[in-house]
Amino acid sequence: MTTASLPLTARPLDPSVDHGIQAIVAGASRAATCNTDLAAGPWEFDARPGYGPGSSMGDVIRTGSPRQGELPEWYRRASERELDQRIREAKTVLGDRVVVLGHFYQREEVVVHADYVGDSFQLAGAAKSHPEAEAIVFCGVHFMAETADLLSQPEQAVILPNLAAGCSMADMASIDEVEECWEQLAELYGDLEQPDEDGLLPVVPVTYMNSSAAIKGFVGRHGGIVCTSSNARTVLEWAFARGRRVLFFPDQHLGRNTAKAMGVPLDRMPLWNPRRAYGGNDRAALTDAQVILWHGFCSVHRRFTVDQIDRARAEHPGVRVIVHPECPMDVVDAADEAGSTEYIRSAIDAASEPTTFAVGTEINLVQRLAAQYPQHRIFCLDPIVCPCSTMYRIHPGYLAWVLDELVAGRTPNRIQVPGDVADPARLALERMLAARP
């Protein structure tokens, strides 16, 4: 698999969201941010419950979510330039012993040090394709590091620089809630492992990549599959070839938007609320269902609205609006196009004439694209600077620290999936990697 790597040459526009937030807090910018605490180092919030400032700050974090230990003082006090130099020196010493993966939504000060930059689908492939590395440093969030551990070699160490970098969407579907849902569906549909006269199972579970390893393991045990925003349609086609219905979690919007584009009627896509019996649905609705949608969402993409699109069209005639399929259905319907982060990047890259793009996805990617393609005008649909709370927990201070620890022969923050979960989860992921869009 070829992963997308962003060039590290000088750019005419500043791609750093952090620089912009610092300017807002200092009063040097007229822009606005959703929380001025974003200007502080994330270590200020590591000991506190919650996802931290940013898009998920209002979401309720699950009890027992990982916390990060105290970052040594030097890394908290070092300047951006000092951290940059420290990271480069450590990477030079480590050489091919370490590979650094960076998600598109990471802050620019981290992305510049990544050996591979991409979306979750691409980085899953990158993790699998470097068996020579002793360590994989995954600059993303917890479920991504778990996936890298599942797909890499057993002797390789997968490291998450900040253990507090979780995902509120992934936490919206716990393994206990999903197993309870499965039991209730078995009460309604009968034996869920028994195909009907047409060879179709009553329901096939599909989990979005943005879910825990435990959820992926559940899916693997029950004949299901993992999807990403890049291959969601291909995965649903795979599932419909094997089952009467699909249970799709944890992101309702990706499931709804994808199934709707495939012709599934909205009235055959009931929403499952895990806090209510039968998800809050009557038996008839579940019997008639084609896709059962879990009540989960991405707090970044839920910020985008039709009003923002209308405003962009009014202020920029001819604007091309592209949004992520994790956005609500009315936003996707109002946009010109919807697609994964890699789709958005590729669409802008392919535009031969100067174009104005209004983009509905995480601000770090949007601002980086604006800097990388100065021939276009590229801006985020949401005028409020509000990055992903948990992606933003990865700071170059943490990256410098974990690389220094590796140089010293220590392996901090290793992410390891237990064997009883890993085998079925790996099966579900292998099915995902085979489902190329």
Short mmCIF file of C-alpha atoms in Angstrom, two decimals:
data_model
loop_
_atom_site.label_atom_id
_atom_site.label_comp_id
_atom_site.label_asym_id
_atom_site.label_seq_id
_atom_site.Cartn_x
_atom_site.Cartn_y
_atom_site.Cartn_z
CA MET A 1 0.00 0.00 0.00
CA THR A 2 1.29 3.48 -0.85
CA THR A 3 0.79 5.95 1.96
CA ALA A 4 0.42 9.68 1.48
CA SER A 5 3.41 11.63 2.69
CA LEU A 6 3.22 15.40 2.82
CA PRO A 7 6.25 17.35 1.58
CA LEU A 8 8.31 19.04 4.25
CA THR A 9 9.52 21.99 2.15
CA ALA A 10 9.03 25.63 3.13
CA ARG A 11 5.50 26.89 2.55
CA PRO A 12 4.23 30.42 1.99
CA LEU A 13 1.46 29.99 4.58
CA ASP A 14 1.94 28.86 8.16
CA PRO A 15 0.45 25.36 8.46
CA SER A 16 0.60 25.37 12.27
CA VAL A 17 -2.74 25.45 14.06
CA ASP A 18 -0.87 25.86 17.32
CA HIS A 19 0.72 29.09 16.10
CA GLY A 20 -2.74 30.36 15.22
CA ILE A 21 -4.16 29.47 18.63
CA GLN A 22 -1.22 31.13 20.38
CA ALA A 23 -1.88 34.28 18.32
CA ILE A 24 -5.58 34.23 19.26
CA VAL A 25 -4.79 33.93 22.97
CA ALA A 26 -2.16 36.69 22.73
CA GLY A 27 -4.65 39.01 21.04
CA ALA A 28 -2.63 39.10 17.82
CA SER A 29 -5.35 37.41 15.75
CA ARG A 30 -9.01 38.27 15.21
CA ALA A 31 -9.89 34.60 14.78
CA ALA A 32 -11.67 32.65 17.54
CA THR A 33 -11.03 29.32 19.24
CA CYS A 34 -13.47 27.08 21.09
CA ASN A 35 -11.22 26.99 24.15
CA THR A 36 -8.22 29.16 24.99
CA ASP A 37 -6.83 26.28 27.10
CA LEU A 38 -5.68 24.80 23.78
CA ALA A 39 -2.74 27.21 23.97
CA ALA A 40 -1.39 25.37 27.03
CA GLY A 41 0.69 22.22 26.88
CA PRO A 42 -1.46 19.09 27.02
CA TRP A 43 0.45 17.95 30.11
CA GLU A 44 -1.60 20.55 31.96
CA PHE A 45 -4.64 18.28 31.48
CA ASP A 46 -3.13 14.78 31.66
CA ALA A 47 -4.03 14.31 35.32
CA ARG A 48 -7.57 15.59 34.89
CA PRO A 49 -10.55 13.46 33.84
CA GLY A 50 -11.95 14.26 30.42
CA TYR A 51 -10.73 14.41 26.84
CA GLY A 52 -9.19 17.85 27.23
CA PRO A 53 -9.91 21.15 25.45
CA GLY A 54 -11.12 20.97 21.86
CA SER A 55 -14.00 19.39 20.03
CA SER A 56 -14.61 16.55 22.53
CA MET A 57 -14.38 18.64 25.70
CA GLY A 58 -18.12 18.25 26.32
CA ASP A 59 -18.14 14.47 25.89
CA VAL A 60 -18.30 12.23 28.95
CA ILE A 61 -15.16 10.14 29.28
CA ARG A 62 -15.45 6.54 30.43
CA THR A 63 -14.24 5.58 33.90
CA GLY A 64 -10.84 3.96 33.76
CA SER A 65 -9.73 5.64 30.53
CA PRO A 66 -5.92 5.72 30.23
CA ARG A 67 -4.02 8.61 31.83
CA GLN A 68 -0.55 9.81 30.98
CA GLY A 69 2.12 10.01 33.66
CA GLU A 70 4.00 13.23 34.27
CA LEU A 71 6.19 14.38 31.40
CA PRO A 72 9.72 15.26 32.60
CA GLU A 73 10.27 18.97 33.11
CA TRP A 74 12.74 19.57 30.28
CA TYR A 75 10.18 18.46 27.66
CA ARG A 76 7.53 20.72 29.19
CA ARG A 77 9.77 23.77 29.20
CA ALA A 78 11.67 23.29 25.95
CA SER A 79 11.00 25.63 23.03
CA GLU A 80 9.56 24.47 19.72
CA ARG A 81 13.03 24.74 18.15
CA GLU A 82 14.69 22.76 20.95
CA LEU A 83 12.12 19.98 20.67
CA ASP A 84 12.46 19.89 16.90
CA GLN A 85 16.23 19.50 17.20
CA ARG A 86 15.94 16.86 19.94
CA ILE A 87 13.51 14.78 17.83
CA ARG A 88 15.72 14.95 14.75
CA GLU A 89 18.80 13.94 16.73
CA ALA A 90 17.02 10.98 18.31
CA LYS A 91 15.67 9.81 14.96
CA THR A 92 19.16 9.98 13.48
CA VAL A 93 20.53 7.80 16.29
CA LEU A 94 17.66 5.30 16.04
CA GLY A 95 17.64 5.11 12.24
CA ASP A 96 15.64 2.21 10.83
CA ARG A 97 15.03 0.86 14.34
CA VAL A 98 12.02 3.17 14.63
CA VAL A 99 9.26 4.30 12.28
CA VAL A 100 7.07 7.28 13.14
CA LEU A 101 3.48 7.29 11.85
CA GLY A 102 1.46 10.49 11.86
CA HIS A 103 -2.27 10.87 11.29
CA PHE A 104 -3.50 13.68 9.03
CA TYR A 105 -5.14 15.32 12.07
CA GLN A 106 -1.92 15.67 14.05
CA ARG A 107 -0.49 19.10 14.74
CA GLU A 108 2.08 20.28 12.20
CA GLU A 109 4.93 20.25 14.73
CA VAL A 110 4.47 16.47 14.98
CA VAL A 111 3.66 15.70 11.34
CA VAL A 112 6.99 17.13 10.12
CA HIS A 113 8.75 14.27 11.93
CA ALA A 114 6.53 11.46 10.65
CA ASP A 115 7.96 8.91 8.23
CA TYR A 116 4.43 8.26 6.98
CA VAL A 117 1.43 10.57 7.07
CA GLY A 118 -2.05 9.32 6.23
CA ASP A 119 -5.53 8.39 7.33
CA SER A 120 -6.31 5.40 9.51
CA PHE A 121 -6.57 3.02 6.54
CA GLN A 122 -3.22 4.07 5.10
CA LEU A 123 -1.43 4.00 8.43
CA ALA A 124 -2.78 0.53 9.17
CA GLY A 125 -1.00 -0.58 6.01
CA ALA A 126 2.17 1.31 6.94
CA ALA A 127 2.27 -0.37 10.35
CA LYS A 128 2.06 -3.76 8.68
CA SER A 129 4.70 -3.04 6.03
CA HIS A 130 7.68 -2.28 8.30
CA PRO A 131 8.67 -5.54 9.99
CA GLU A 132 12.29 -4.34 10.25
CA ALA A 133 11.50 -1.57 12.77
CA GLU A 134 11.94 -2.41 16.45
CA ALA A 135 9.42 0.27 17.43
CA ILE A 136 6.45 1.96 15.79
CA VAL A 137 5.72 5.36 17.30
CA PHE A 138 2.09 6.08 16.44
CA CYS A 139 1.21 9.77 16.55
CA GLY A 140 -2.55 9.35 16.57
CA VAL A 141 -5.00 8.07 19.15
CA HIS A 142 -5.35 4.91 21.24
CA PHE A 143 -7.45 2.75 18.90
CA MET A 144 -4.99 3.44 16.07
CA ALA A 145 -2.06 2.29 18.18
CA GLU A 146 -4.00 -0.86 19.09
CA THR A 147 -4.57 -1.51 15.39
CA ALA A 148 -0.87 -1.05 14.68
CA ASP A 149 -0.07 -3.58 17.43
CA LEU A 150 -2.50 -6.06 15.88
CA LEU A 151 -1.00 -5.75 12.40
CA SER A 152 2.69 -5.46 13.26
CA GLN A 153 5.07 -8.25 14.25
CA PRO A 154 4.86 -9.63 17.83
CA GLU A 155 8.37 -8.47 18.67
CA GLN A 156 7.71 -4.91 17.53
CA ALA A 157 6.76 -2.34 20.17
CA VAL A 158 3.94 0.08 19.32
CA ILE A 159 4.19 3.30 21.30
CA LEU A 160 1.56 5.99 21.83
CA PRO A 161 3.41 9.18 22.89
CA ASN A 162 0.56 10.33 25.17
CA LEU A 163 -1.62 7.64 26.73
CA ALA A 164 -4.38 10.22 27.27
CA ALA A 165 -4.91 10.45 23.50
CA GLY A 166 -8.10 8.40 23.34
CA CYS A 167 -11.18 8.90 21.15
CA SER A 168 -14.60 9.96 22.39
CA MET A 169 -16.34 8.30 19.44
CA ALA A 170 -14.61 4.98 20.11
CA ASP A 171 -15.66 5.24 23.74
CA MET A 172 -19.33 5.59 22.73
CA ALA A 173 -19.50 1.84 22.09
CA SER A 174 -18.10 -0.27 24.93
CA ILE A 175 -17.68 -4.02 24.64
CA ASP A 176 -20.28 -4.58 27.38
CA GLU A 177 -22.85 -2.45 25.56
CA VAL A 178 -22.22 -4.16 22.23
CA GLU A 179 -22.49 -7.65 23.73
CA GLU A 180 -25.76 -6.65 25.43
CA CYS A 181 -27.05 -5.37 22.08
CA TRP A 182 -26.06 -8.68 20.44
CA GLU A 183 -27.97 -10.64 23.08
CA GLN A 184 -31.10 -8.56 22.53
CA LEU A 185 -30.86 -9.02 18.77
CA ALA A 186 -30.58 -12.79 19.31
CA GLU A 187 -33.81 -12.68 21.30
CA LEU A 188 -35.46 -11.06 18.31
CA TYR A 189 -33.83 -12.80 15.33
CA GLY A 190 -33.01 -16.19 16.80
CA ASP A 191 -29.61 -17.89 16.43
CA LEU A 192 -27.37 -15.19 14.96
CA GLU A 193 -24.82 -17.77 13.79
CA GLN A 194 -27.41 -19.73 11.74
CA PRO A 195 -27.83 -18.73 8.05
CA ASP A 196 -31.32 -18.75 6.54
CA GLU A 197 -32.47 -20.68 3.45
CA ASP A 198 -30.61 -18.16 1.25
CA GLY A 199 -27.39 -18.61 3.18
CA LEU A 200 -27.64 -15.20 4.84
CA LEU A 201 -27.04 -14.55 8.53
CA PRO A 202 -29.67 -12.56 10.46
CA VAL A 203 -27.18 -9.74 11.10
CA VAL A 204 -23.51 -9.03 10.36
CA PRO A 205 -21.58 -6.71 12.71
CA VAL A 206 -19.46 -3.96 11.14
CA THR A 207 -17.32 -1.70 13.28
CA TYR A 208 -15.65 1.49 12.16
CA MET A 209 -11.90 1.62 12.62
CA ASN A 210 -12.59 4.19 15.37
CA SER A 211 -13.31 1.51 17.97
CA SER A 212 -11.41 -0.41 20.61
CA ALA A 213 -9.54 -3.65 19.98
CA ALA A 214 -12.16 -5.38 22.14
CA ILE A 215 -14.89 -4.28 19.75
CA LYS A 216 -12.82 -5.39 16.75
CA GLY A 217 -12.36 -8.74 18.46
CA PHE A 218 -16.12 -9.03 18.97
CA VAL A 219 -16.67 -8.37 15.27
CA GLY A 220 -14.06 -10.95 14.28
CA ARG A 221 -15.67 -13.60 16.49
CA HIS A 222 -19.09 -13.03 14.96
CA GLY A 223 -18.23 -13.11 11.27
CA GLY A 224 -17.96 -9.35 10.87
CA ILE A 225 -15.49 -6.83 9.54
CA VAL A 226 -13.85 -3.48 10.25
CA CYS A 227 -14.25 -0.50 7.92
CA THR A 228 -12.67 2.90 7.44
CA SER A 229 -14.19 5.97 5.81
CA SER A 230 -12.19 5.05 2.70
CA ASN A 231 -13.77 1.63 2.20
CA ALA A 232 -17.10 1.84 4.06
CA ARG A 233 -19.18 1.23 0.94
CA THR A 234 -17.07 -1.77 -0.08
CA VAL A 235 -17.38 -3.19 3.44
CA LEU A 236 -21.17 -2.75 3.51
CA GLU A 237 -21.40 -4.55 0.17
CA TRP A 238 -19.32 -7.36 1.72
CA ALA A 239 -21.64 -7.51 4.72
CA PHE A 240 -24.87 -7.44 2.70
CA ALA A 241 -23.57 -10.40 0.67
CA ARG A 242 -23.44 -12.35 3.94
CA GLY A 243 -26.32 -11.08 6.02
CA ARG A 244 -29.90 -9.77 5.99
CA ARG A 245 -28.91 -6.79 8.12
CA VAL A 246 -25.87 -4.90 9.32
CA LEU A 247 -25.19 -3.70 12.85
CA PHE A 248 -22.96 -0.66 12.29
CA PHE A 249 -21.04 1.05 15.10
CA PRO A 250 -19.91 3.32 16.63
CA ASP A 251 -20.45 6.20 14.14
CA GLN A 252 -24.05 6.60 13.08
CA HIS A 253 -23.27 9.29 10.49
CA LEU A 254 -20.74 7.31 8.46
CA GLY A 255 -23.12 4.34 8.49
CA ARG A 256 -26.17 6.39 7.53
CA ASN A 257 -24.44 8.40 4.81
CA THR A 258 -22.84 5.34 3.26
CA ALA A 259 -25.97 3.17 3.33
CA LYS A 260 -28.15 6.02 2.02
CA ALA A 261 -25.81 6.47 -0.95
CA MET A 262 -26.26 2.73 -1.61
CA GLY A 263 -30.05 3.11 -1.73
CA VAL A 264 -31.00 1.94 1.75
CA PRO A 265 -34.14 3.87 2.85
CA LEU A 266 -33.84 5.96 5.99
CA ASP A 267 -36.82 4.22 7.57
CA ARG A 268 -34.88 0.97 7.40
CA MET A 269 -31.96 2.39 9.38
CA PRO A 270 -33.13 2.54 13.02
CA LEU A 271 -30.84 4.10 15.62
CA TRP A 272 -29.72 1.91 18.53
CA ASN A 273 -29.47 3.68 21.88
CA PRO A 274 -27.50 1.31 24.16
CA ARG A 275 -29.19 2.74 27.24
CA ARG A 276 -32.66 1.58 26.20
CA ALA A 277 -34.22 -1.84 25.63
CA TYR A 278 -33.94 -2.88 21.98
CA GLY A 279 -32.08 0.36 21.46
CA GLY A 280 -35.30 2.32 21.91
CA ASN A 281 -36.95 0.62 18.90
CA ASP A 282 -40.03 -1.56 18.51
CA ARG A 283 -39.64 -5.11 17.27
CA ALA A 284 -41.21 -4.34 13.89
CA ALA A 285 -38.65 -1.63 13.11
CA LEU A 286 -35.78 -3.95 13.96
CA THR A 287 -37.28 -6.82 11.97
CA ASP A 288 -37.59 -4.58 8.90
CA ALA A 289 -34.15 -2.99 9.40
CA GLN A 290 -31.35 -3.21 6.85
CA VAL A 291 -28.79 -1.22 8.84
CA ILE A 292 -28.96 -0.78 12.62
CA LEU A 293 -26.99 2.36 13.48
CA TRP A 294 -25.26 2.79 16.82
CA HIS A 295 -25.85 6.07 18.62
CA GLY A 296 -22.30 7.42 18.30
CA PHE A 297 -20.61 10.32 16.53
CA CYS A 298 -17.41 12.28 15.99
CA SER A 299 -17.41 15.56 17.89
CA VAL A 300 -15.12 17.18 15.29
CA HIS A 301 -17.43 16.47 12.39
CA ARG A 302 -20.62 17.16 14.31
CA ARG A 303 -19.55 20.81 14.48
CA PHE A 304 -20.22 21.31 10.76
CA THR A 305 -23.62 22.65 9.71
CA VAL A 306 -25.70 23.46 6.65
CA ASP A 307 -25.67 27.11 7.73
CA GLN A 308 -21.88 27.09 7.43
CA ILE A 309 -22.17 25.71 3.91
CA ASP A 310 -24.77 28.34 2.98
CA ARG A 311 -22.50 31.07 4.34
CA ALA A 312 -19.53 29.73 2.38
CA ARG A 313 -21.55 29.70 -0.84
CA ALA A 314 -22.82 33.25 -0.23
CA GLU A 315 -19.36 34.65 0.53
CA HIS A 316 -17.45 32.63 -2.08
CA PRO A 317 -19.49 32.09 -5.28
CA GLY A 318 -18.34 28.95 -7.04
CA VAL A 319 -16.85 27.45 -3.88
CA ARG A 320 -16.33 23.68 -3.91
CA VAL A 321 -17.56 22.18 -0.63
CA ILE A 322 -16.04 18.85 0.46
CA VAL A 323 -16.91 17.25 3.79
CA HIS A 324 -16.07 14.07 5.65
CA PRO A 325 -18.78 11.34 5.78
CA GLU A 326 -18.68 11.47 9.59
CA CYS A 327 -20.63 14.75 9.23
CA PRO A 328 -24.41 14.68 9.80
CA MET A 329 -26.51 13.63 6.81
CA ASP A 330 -27.92 17.09 6.07
CA VAL A 331 -24.36 18.47 5.86
CA VAL A 332 -23.24 15.70 3.52
CA ASP A 333 -26.33 16.26 1.37
CA ALA A 334 -25.67 20.00 1.17
CA ALA A 335 -22.01 19.59 0.22
CA ASP A 336 -20.70 19.05 -3.29
CA GLU A 337 -18.72 15.98 -2.27
CA ALA A 338 -18.06 13.79 0.74
CA GLY A 339 -15.13 11.50 1.33
CA SER A 340 -12.38 10.32 3.65
CA THR A 341 -9.46 12.48 4.67
CA GLU A 342 -7.40 10.93 1.88
CA TYR A 343 -10.24 11.60 -0.58
CA ILE A 344 -10.27 15.26 0.46
CA ARG A 345 -6.50 15.54 0.10
CA SER A 346 -6.51 13.83 -3.27
CA ALA A 347 -9.38 15.96 -4.60
CA ILE A 348 -7.50 19.16 -3.79
CA ASP A 349 -4.27 17.75 -5.19
CA ALA A 350 -6.04 16.88 -8.47
CA ALA A 351 -7.57 20.35 -8.99
CA SER A 352 -5.71 21.80 -11.99
CA GLU A 353 -7.22 25.31 -11.87
CA PRO A 354 -7.14 27.70 -8.89
CA THR A 355 -10.19 26.80 -6.82
CA THR A 356 -11.84 27.89 -3.60
CA PHE A 357 -12.42 24.92 -1.30
CA ALA A 358 -14.53 24.92 1.86
CA VAL A 359 -13.61 21.78 3.77
CA GLY A 360 -15.53 20.06 6.55
CA THR A 361 -12.94 18.09 8.48
CA GLU A 362 -10.35 18.52 11.24
CA ILE A 363 -8.61 21.91 11.21
CA ASN A 364 -5.02 20.60 11.30
CA LEU A 365 -5.48 18.88 7.95
CA VAL A 366 -7.35 21.84 6.45
CA GLN A 367 -4.70 24.36 7.46
CA ARG A 368 -1.90 22.09 6.23
CA LEU A 369 -3.62 21.73 2.86
CA ALA A 370 -4.06 25.49 2.64
CA ALA A 371 -0.32 25.89 3.14
CA GLN A 372 0.61 23.07 0.79
CA TYR A 373 -1.59 24.32 -2.09
CA PRO A 374 -1.27 28.13 -2.11
CA GLN A 375 -2.68 28.29 -5.66
CA HIS A 376 -6.08 27.48 -4.12
CA ARG A 377 -8.06 29.20 -1.42
CA ILE A 378 -8.75 26.54 1.21
CA PHE A 379 -10.58 27.15 4.45
CA CYS A 380 -12.41 25.23 7.14
CA LEU A 381 -16.22 25.42 7.11
CA ASP A 382 -16.23 25.98 10.87
CA PRO A 383 -14.84 29.49 11.53
CA ILE A 384 -14.03 28.57 15.15
CA VAL A 385 -10.62 26.93 15.57
CA CYS A 386 -11.45 23.73 17.45
CA PRO A 387 -9.11 20.79 16.82
CA CYS A 388 -9.70 17.19 17.82
CA SER A 389 -9.23 17.15 21.59
CA THR A 390 -7.41 13.84 21.65
CA MET A 391 -5.25 14.13 18.52
CA TYR A 392 -4.08 17.44 19.99
CA ARG A 393 -2.85 15.61 23.10
CA ILE A 394 0.14 14.44 21.03
CA HIS A 395 2.67 17.27 21.42
CA PRO A 396 6.28 17.31 20.14
CA GLY A 397 7.35 17.23 23.80
CA TYR A 398 5.89 13.73 24.12
CA LEU A 399 7.40 12.63 20.81
CA ALA A 400 10.85 13.87 21.87
CA TRP A 401 10.48 12.09 25.21
CA VAL A 402 9.54 8.67 23.81
CA LEU A 403 12.32 8.84 21.21
CA ASP A 404 14.88 9.75 23.89
CA GLU A 405 13.61 6.83 25.98
CA LEU A 406 14.12 4.48 23.02
CA VAL A 407 17.66 5.82 22.55
CA ALA A 408 18.29 5.04 26.22
CA GLY A 409 17.04 1.46 25.74
CA ARG A 410 13.67 1.94 27.45
CA THR A 411 10.22 1.40 25.88
CA PRO A 412 7.58 3.75 27.33
CA ASN A 413 3.85 3.77 26.66
CA ARG A 414 3.76 0.46 24.85
CA ILE A 415 0.32 -0.52 23.57
CA GLN A 416 -0.34 -4.27 23.62
CA VAL A 417 -3.59 -6.04 22.81
CA PRO A 418 -4.22 -9.24 24.86
CA GLY A 419 -3.97 -12.45 22.85
CA ASP A 420 -7.57 -13.55 23.37
CA VAL A 421 -8.71 -10.26 21.83
CA ALA A 422 -5.94 -9.96 19.26
CA ASP A 423 -6.66 -13.08 17.19
CA PRO A 424 -10.31 -12.35 16.28
CA ALA A 425 -9.58 -8.61 16.00
CA ARG A 426 -6.76 -9.34 13.59
CA LEU A 427 -9.12 -11.47 11.51
CA ALA A 428 -11.61 -8.59 11.24
CA LEU A 429 -8.81 -6.20 10.26
CA GLU A 430 -7.45 -8.56 7.62
CA ARG A 431 -10.93 -8.63 6.10
CA MET A 432 -10.88 -4.82 6.12
CA LEU A 433 -7.49 -4.63 4.39
CA ALA A 434 -8.76 -7.01 1.70
CA ALA A 435 -11.83 -4.80 1.10
CA ARG A 436 -10.10 -2.23 -1.07
CA PRO A 437 -12.36 0.57 -2.34
#
